[in-house]
Amino acid sequence: MSHIQNVSRRGFVKGALSGGAFILAASIVPDVVRADTAKDTPADRAILHPNVFVGIEKDGTVYIIAHRSEMGNGSRTALPRILADELDADWKRVKIIQAVGDARYGGQDTDASHSISSFFSVMREAGATARLMLIRAAAEQWSVPIAECATDLHVVVHVPTGRKSGYGDLAFAAAKLPVPKKAELQLKSRTKWRYIGKDASLYDLEDICRGKAIYGMDARLDGMVYASIEHPPVLGGTVKSCQNDEALRVPGVRQTVLIEPFTPPHEYQPLGGVAVIADNTWAAFQGRKKLRIVWDDGPNAAYNSDTFRAELQETARHPCKVVRNQGDVDAEFDKSRTTIEAEYFVPHLAHATMEPPVALAEFRDGKVTAWVPTQNPQSVQELIAKAVGIRKQDVICHVTLLGSGFGRKTFGDYAAEAAVLSKRLGKPVKVVWSREDDIKFGYYLPVAGMYLKAALDSKGKPAAWLQRSVFPPINSTFDSAARYGSWELNNNWIEVPFDIPNFRVENGPAQAHVRLGWLRSVASAYHTFAVQSFVNELAHNAGRDSLEYLLDLVGPPRIVDLEIPGYKSEPGYPLDIGRLRRVTELAAEKAGWGKRKLGKGRGLGIAAHRYAHTYVASVVEVEVTEKGDLRIPRIDTAVDAGTVVNPAYVRAQLEGSAVFGTSIARSGEITATNGVVNQGNFDDYPVARIDEAPYQTNVYIVESDAPPAGVGEPGVSVIPPALCNAIFAATGKRIRDLPLSRHRLI
Amino acid sequence: MNQLKVNGVDHSFSGDSEMPLLWYLRDILGLTGTKFGCGEALCGCCTVHVDGEAIRSCVLPVGDAAGKEITTIEGVAENGPHPVQKAWMDLNVPQCGYCQAGQIMQAIALLKHKPKPSDQDIDEEMAGNICRCGTYQRIRAAIKAASAGGAS
């Protein structure tokens, strides 16, 4: 077997990952990631493997590495298709290999909707590199100029003679050639793309539908035992005493194991507690019920979410830290005859991934092999290494399919639990979280109180605008002293692009009392709710159509480039108001805004923003029945995500986002009493079901050749404000705090 | 000792009769297509057929399933996908896919009772199955497609 020898080792520039997730990975991968050693994947073992993402075997099989996690986002299909396109490979002959956690692939933390935007070029170049080597090998064999050779779906063709040679037949010769430099590559023109921009089904579609796909929950090893863990009910709590005699009498229970509490800050560490080890999941669950534990609840035992909410809202009523200041808002407030203010509130939210956290790990001979449904396998390597006292490179983290992620599975606490237990027990351990564990021990989206105020001119348009948000920061997960938001403020807060001369943005302090994390759409879930609701209130106050008013605030097409310390717009992704206007107008037009006759109790609401470099607008139609029940007959969403790789799954993501946003608006709420989370399952943490979800979500993709952007999250956070604006249009009832389940709609 | 017939194969189980069928299928038989979602019959991920009826296997004790015909997602079709599975594939229903085995099992049972279900029938019969990715409108469309395609 021949491997390319003269491959230069390339440095992997790691970004500053403080707080983990929201640093876009474009800067943390080399231009083309190259293999530095032969590793053990079929792609690496293939005859031709010019870089870590692709290998071609002599039978023509093309192995492509999927290095990002698949959780319904479609990246396991879309990224390999980009590579396959530039390779001019036959998709039917592509086998996708899921990468283990390994820094050689660059960033693998599948969050922040950036798999495509960060790796579009990398994948193209990886495919084009292999393609050029195959062309050069064929030209050499045929003794013809390279310029006379082209590729056509898995074969190299000598254009003047029509002579052909398959990729598999050329792989051996190609592998002897030097790997071309980036400057030598010729990427396809857009018009030549075979796969990019074309609908594709998920690579795993049939396996999923036939029950053969393997999720973390399905991982098995011979000799493994099952563990279910009773965590401290309050964050930071510890075990005072534990009586396990009754638990041990449950058939199938083998033993109990004390797991040490974390050292603050909690980061991704296990919470500690008592694990029940058993022969099967059921016995472990039953054993847990029989544990008698006395807890020391620790420093968060006084946390009551109702009191906390009042504190957040009170903080938001007073001047806070200024994070953007333009013009003189106070002067305008002083001289204005009309000011309007409003308070908004969004509670803690839980991810409730369909597959609860689960992990299988085996500690053997000083090394750990784990099978984890994780968004962040390199972090799992680090975490396990630290938890069991070994080196990161001695942890192999296999990434299974994820039964959804939504941000929860960037946190690998459950994987570390499995590794710690396996080391203690000397056998493979599968840790299974119950749904109650999932809901009660989440990394919740921060609860947020917001205050907005506008001074209006004679036409009802703001001459000055003030917005304050107060929320415990997600950085508290990494820094116990954190009180202020950081990158959350870039989630549709600092960059609100309204054409208003005096504009001030503030952020107030709050302390976290539960674990906090990013949840699909993150701070945008509360920021966009406040901003887009307030716009609607001002439109109503001015007696103007809310679409027209929103477009007026957004202003004329232009590039907004804010120069604000701590805020940076991503290079290559300027905030383009023309694109924002276009999606807004398109969604409205498709929804029949101002034209369609709506029945009794019906109304339309709109919201628009940019998130993850994607411009999105949704028009929600609601029907509020005479009994006050809410139906959502239709949502029209327009999206401009730049260059689109797989339109089928862009539509799917936006359809799903509409449902996810509906769940947030209707019923999403985590509360706590004396530090203990009150919710535990889908009865008290309801999510939208088929009869509560939007009946029909129509998605319109704006054609664009701008750089690709993200689609997993942007469509979520426009839904709650658009929905509440629609409820206002239908009923005159203004909702300023979520969820709707706390309100009567008539 | 409980005798169970799963996907046409006879098994005997000497363990705890109170163990929910879900965990017997998954942990004892290794049939992992049936998923765990909530343990309280609230989400439908664990839906299987017992004597042709859709039930939540997470709350059905093995002892109560003894002597009955149990069919899981692995057993609904032998050669090639079932028409409902086919409809799911044609319409690209799954996103993460974790709930879809339960959705498909519920939909097969629905179509057995109501070969041409109305929207209201679909709401009523499918409301017990949560899809957190939010694939509901495609689930509805796939059920209608399978219905029009003559699913049994």
PDB file of C-alpha atoms in Angstrom, chain A residues 71-72 201-202 205-206 208-211 213-215 217-218 220 226 280-282 285 350-352 354-356 402-404 406 430 432-436 648-649 651-653 655-656 659-660 663 681-683 685 687-691 693 695-697, chain B residues 16 18-20 23 26-30 32-33 35-40 42-43 45 73-74 77-81 85 88-89 92-101 104 119 122-123 126-134 136-140 144:
ATOM      1  CA  MET A  71     -27.796  15.877  14.068  1.00  0.00           C
ATOM      2  CA  GLY A  72     -30.357  16.591  11.403  1.00  0.00           C
ATOM      3  CA  SER A 201     -31.347  13.226   0.314  1.00  0.00           C
ATOM      4  CA  LEU A 202     -29.462  12.453   3.496  1.00  0.00           C
ATOM      5  CA  LEU A 205     -31.882   8.287   4.803  1.00  0.00           C
ATOM      6  CA  GLU A 206     -32.772   4.644   4.248  1.00  0.00           C
ATOM      7  CA  ILE A 208     -32.848   6.013   9.415  1.00  0.00           C
ATOM      8  CA  CYS A 209     -36.212   5.004   7.987  1.00  0.00           C
ATOM      9  CA  ARG A 210     -35.505   1.311   8.481  1.00  0.00           C
ATOM     10  CA  GLY A 211     -34.236   1.552  12.046  1.00  0.00           C
ATOM     11  CA  ALA A 213     -28.954   3.976  11.763  1.00  0.00           C
ATOM     12  CA  ILE A 214     -26.750   4.002  14.843  1.00  0.00           C
ATOM     13  CA  TYR A 215     -27.161   6.818  17.345  1.00  0.00           C
ATOM     14  CA  MET A 217     -28.202   5.446  22.333  1.00  0.00           C
ATOM     15  CA  ASP A 218     -27.591   2.406  20.119  1.00  0.00           C
ATOM     16  CA  ARG A 220     -23.025  -1.434  22.290  1.00  0.00           C
ATOM     17  CA  TYR A 226     -25.307   0.331  32.103  1.00  0.00           C
ATOM     18  CA  ASN A 280     -29.506  -3.185  31.644  1.00  0.00           C
ATOM     19  CA  THR A 281     -30.897   0.340  31.483  1.00  0.00           C
ATOM     20  CA  TRP A 282     -34.165  -0.518  33.178  1.00  0.00           C
ATOM     21  CA  PHE A 285     -33.257   3.303  36.428  1.00  0.00           C
ATOM     22  CA  ALA A 350     -34.010  23.479  27.676  1.00  0.00           C
ATOM     23  CA  HIS A 351     -32.806  21.747  24.531  1.00  0.00           C
ATOM     24  CA  ALA A 352     -34.820  18.554  25.034  1.00  0.00           C
ATOM     25  CA  MET A 354     -35.009  13.792  21.144  1.00  0.00           C
ATOM     26  CA  GLU A 355     -32.171  11.487  22.174  1.00  0.00           C
ATOM     27  CA  PRO A 356     -31.278  12.279  25.782  1.00  0.00           C
ATOM     28  CA  LEU A 402     -26.987  12.482  17.108  1.00  0.00           C
ATOM     29  CA  GLY A 403     -30.644  12.231  17.983  1.00  0.00           C
ATOM     30  CA  SER A 404     -30.654  16.020  17.617  1.00  0.00           C
ATOM     31  CA  PHE A 406     -29.436  22.025  19.369  1.00  0.00           C
ATOM     32  CA  LYS A 430     -22.880   3.087  28.909  1.00  0.00           C
ATOM     33  CA  VAL A 432     -27.977   6.671  29.852  1.00  0.00           C
ATOM     34  CA  TRP A 433     -29.704   9.871  30.920  1.00  0.00           C
ATOM     35  CA  SER A 434     -33.435   9.702  31.463  1.00  0.00           C
ATOM     36  CA  ARG A 435     -35.619  12.460  30.022  1.00  0.00           C
ATOM     37  CA  GLU A 436     -35.905  13.876  33.536  1.00  0.00           C
ATOM     38  CA  ALA A 648     -33.656  20.399   0.102  1.00  0.00           C
ATOM     39  CA  TYR A 649     -32.139  20.581   3.553  1.00  0.00           C
ATOM     40  CA  ARG A 651     -35.859  24.122   3.305  1.00  0.00           C
ATOM     41  CA  ALA A 652     -35.976  21.335   5.885  1.00  0.00           C
ATOM     42  CA  GLN A 653     -33.953  23.377   8.377  1.00  0.00           C
ATOM     43  CA  GLU A 655     -39.348  24.255   8.281  1.00  0.00           C
ATOM     44  CA  GLY A 656     -37.910  22.740  11.437  1.00  0.00           C
ATOM     45  CA  VAL A 659     -41.523  24.440  14.680  1.00  0.00           C
ATOM     46  CA  PHE A 660     -38.660  24.991  17.108  1.00  0.00           C
ATOM     47  CA  SER A 663     -42.156  25.559  20.812  1.00  0.00           C
ATOM     48  CA  ASN A 681     -40.507  15.576  31.001  1.00  0.00           C
ATOM     49  CA  PHE A 682     -42.672  16.452  28.004  1.00  0.00           C
ATOM     50  CA  ASP A 683     -45.734  16.838  30.228  1.00  0.00           C
ATOM     51  CA  TYR A 685     -41.842  20.937  29.446  1.00  0.00           C
ATOM     52  CA  VAL A 687     -42.776  21.038  22.888  1.00  0.00           C
ATOM     53  CA  ALA A 688     -44.873  21.564  19.785  1.00  0.00           C
ATOM     54  CA  ARG A 689     -46.697  18.492  18.537  1.00  0.00           C
ATOM     55  CA  ILE A 690     -48.118  17.949  15.066  1.00  0.00           C
ATOM     56  CA  ASP A 691     -51.435  19.603  15.952  1.00  0.00           C
ATOM     57  CA  ALA A 693     -46.974  23.158  15.011  1.00  0.00           C
ATOM     58  CA  TYR A 695     -49.587  23.442   9.516  1.00  0.00           C
ATOM     59  CA  GLN A 696     -47.599  24.601   6.513  1.00  0.00           C
ATOM     60  CA  THR A 697     -44.279  26.392   6.328  1.00  0.00           C
TER      61      THR A 697
ATOM     62  CA  ASP B  16     -38.019  -9.141  35.346  1.00  0.00           C
ATOM     63  CA  GLU B  18     -41.977  -5.634  34.851  1.00  0.00           C
ATOM     64  CA  MET B  19     -39.192  -4.529  32.521  1.00  0.00           C
ATOM     65  CA  PRO B  20     -40.761  -2.391  29.804  1.00  0.00           C
ATOM     66  CA  TRP B  23     -35.619  -2.189  27.239  1.00  0.00           C
ATOM     67  CA  ARG B  26     -33.041  -2.746  23.021  1.00  0.00           C
ATOM     68  CA  ASP B  27     -30.831  -4.098  25.772  1.00  0.00           C
ATOM     69  CA  ILE B  28     -31.657  -7.807  25.726  1.00  0.00           C
ATOM     70  CA  LEU B  29     -32.419  -8.492  22.052  1.00  0.00           C
ATOM     71  CA  GLY B  30     -30.239  -5.717  20.629  1.00  0.00           C
ATOM     72  CA  THR B  32     -32.021  -0.754  18.711  1.00  0.00           C
ATOM     73  CA  GLY B  33     -34.264   0.650  15.976  1.00  0.00           C
ATOM     74  CA  LYS B  35     -35.836   4.410  20.523  1.00  0.00           C
ATOM     75  CA  PHE B  36     -35.957   5.689  24.089  1.00  0.00           C
ATOM     76  CA  GLY B  37     -37.271   9.235  24.368  1.00  0.00           C
ATOM     77  CA  CYS B  38     -39.147   9.844  27.602  1.00  0.00           C
ATOM     78  CA  GLY B  39     -39.997   6.643  29.488  1.00  0.00           C
ATOM     79  CA  GLU B  40     -43.519   7.936  30.198  1.00  0.00           C
ATOM     80  CA  LEU B  42     -45.204  11.111  26.241  1.00  0.00           C
ATOM     81  CA  CYS B  43     -43.145  11.225  23.033  1.00  0.00           C
ATOM     82  CA  CYS B  45     -40.161   7.371  20.037  1.00  0.00           C
ATOM     83  CA  ILE B  73     -39.252  -1.023  12.818  1.00  0.00           C
ATOM     84  CA  GLU B  74     -36.753  -3.717  11.842  1.00  0.00           C
ATOM     85  CA  ALA B  77     -40.754  -5.076   5.827  1.00  0.00           C
ATOM     86  CA  GLU B  78     -38.547  -7.915   4.746  1.00  0.00           C
ATOM     87  CA  ASN B  79     -37.487  -7.039   1.248  1.00  0.00           C
ATOM     88  CA  GLY B  80     -37.027  -3.358   0.612  1.00  0.00           C
ATOM     89  CA  PRO B  81     -38.778  -0.632   2.510  1.00  0.00           C
ATOM     90  CA  GLN B  85     -40.946   3.952   4.813  1.00  0.00           C
ATOM     91  CA  TRP B  88     -40.789   8.876   4.232  1.00  0.00           C
ATOM     92  CA  MET B  89     -37.758   8.518   1.969  1.00  0.00           C
ATOM     93  CA  ASN B  92     -37.018  13.454   2.793  1.00  0.00           C
ATOM     94  CA  VAL B  93     -38.904  13.450   6.054  1.00  0.00           C
ATOM     95  CA  PRO B  94     -36.083  12.793   8.533  1.00  0.00           C
ATOM     96  CA  GLN B  95     -33.722  15.376   9.885  1.00  0.00           C
ATOM     97  CA  CYS B  96     -31.896  13.816  12.853  1.00  0.00           C
ATOM     98  CA  GLY B  97     -34.133  10.799  12.378  1.00  0.00           C
ATOM     99  CA  TYR B  98     -34.226   9.670  15.995  1.00  0.00           C
ATOM    100  CA  CYS B  99     -38.020   9.831  16.363  1.00  0.00           C
ATOM    101  CA  GLN B 100     -38.796   8.569  12.883  1.00  0.00           C
ATOM    102  CA  ALA B 101     -39.015   4.860  13.663  1.00  0.00           C
ATOM    103  CA  ILE B 104     -43.392   5.399  10.972  1.00  0.00           C
ATOM    104  CA  ASP B 119     -55.891  16.121   8.555  1.00  0.00           C
ATOM    105  CA  ILE B 122     -53.561  12.618  11.358  1.00  0.00           C
ATOM    106  CA  ASP B 123     -53.541  15.211  14.146  1.00  0.00           C
ATOM    107  CA  MET B 126     -49.870  11.391  15.417  1.00  0.00           C
ATOM    108  CA  ALA B 127     -50.047  13.968  18.226  1.00  0.00           C
ATOM    109  CA  GLY B 128     -48.464  11.502  20.620  1.00  0.00           C
ATOM    110  CA  ASN B 129     -45.293  11.381  18.554  1.00  0.00           C
ATOM    111  CA  ILE B 130     -42.924  14.297  19.099  1.00  0.00           C
ATOM    112  CA  CYS B 131     -40.401  15.320  16.476  1.00  0.00           C
ATOM    113  CA  ARG B 132     -38.081  17.870  18.018  1.00  0.00           C
ATOM    114  CA  CYS B 133     -36.535  18.682  14.616  1.00  0.00           C
ATOM    115  CA  GLY B 134     -40.007  19.697  13.485  1.00  0.00           C
ATOM    116  CA  TYR B 136     -44.385  17.415  11.025  1.00  0.00           C
ATOM    117  CA  GLN B 137     -45.515  18.859   7.724  1.00  0.00           C
ATOM    118  CA  ARG B 138     -43.476  16.264   5.859  1.00  0.00           C
ATOM    119  CA  ILE B 139     -44.809  13.529   8.127  1.00  0.00           C
ATOM    120  CA  ARG B 140     -48.316  14.657   7.216  1.00  0.00           C
ATOM    121  CA  LYS B 144     -50.992  11.184   2.617  1.00  0.00           C
TER     122      LYS B 144
END
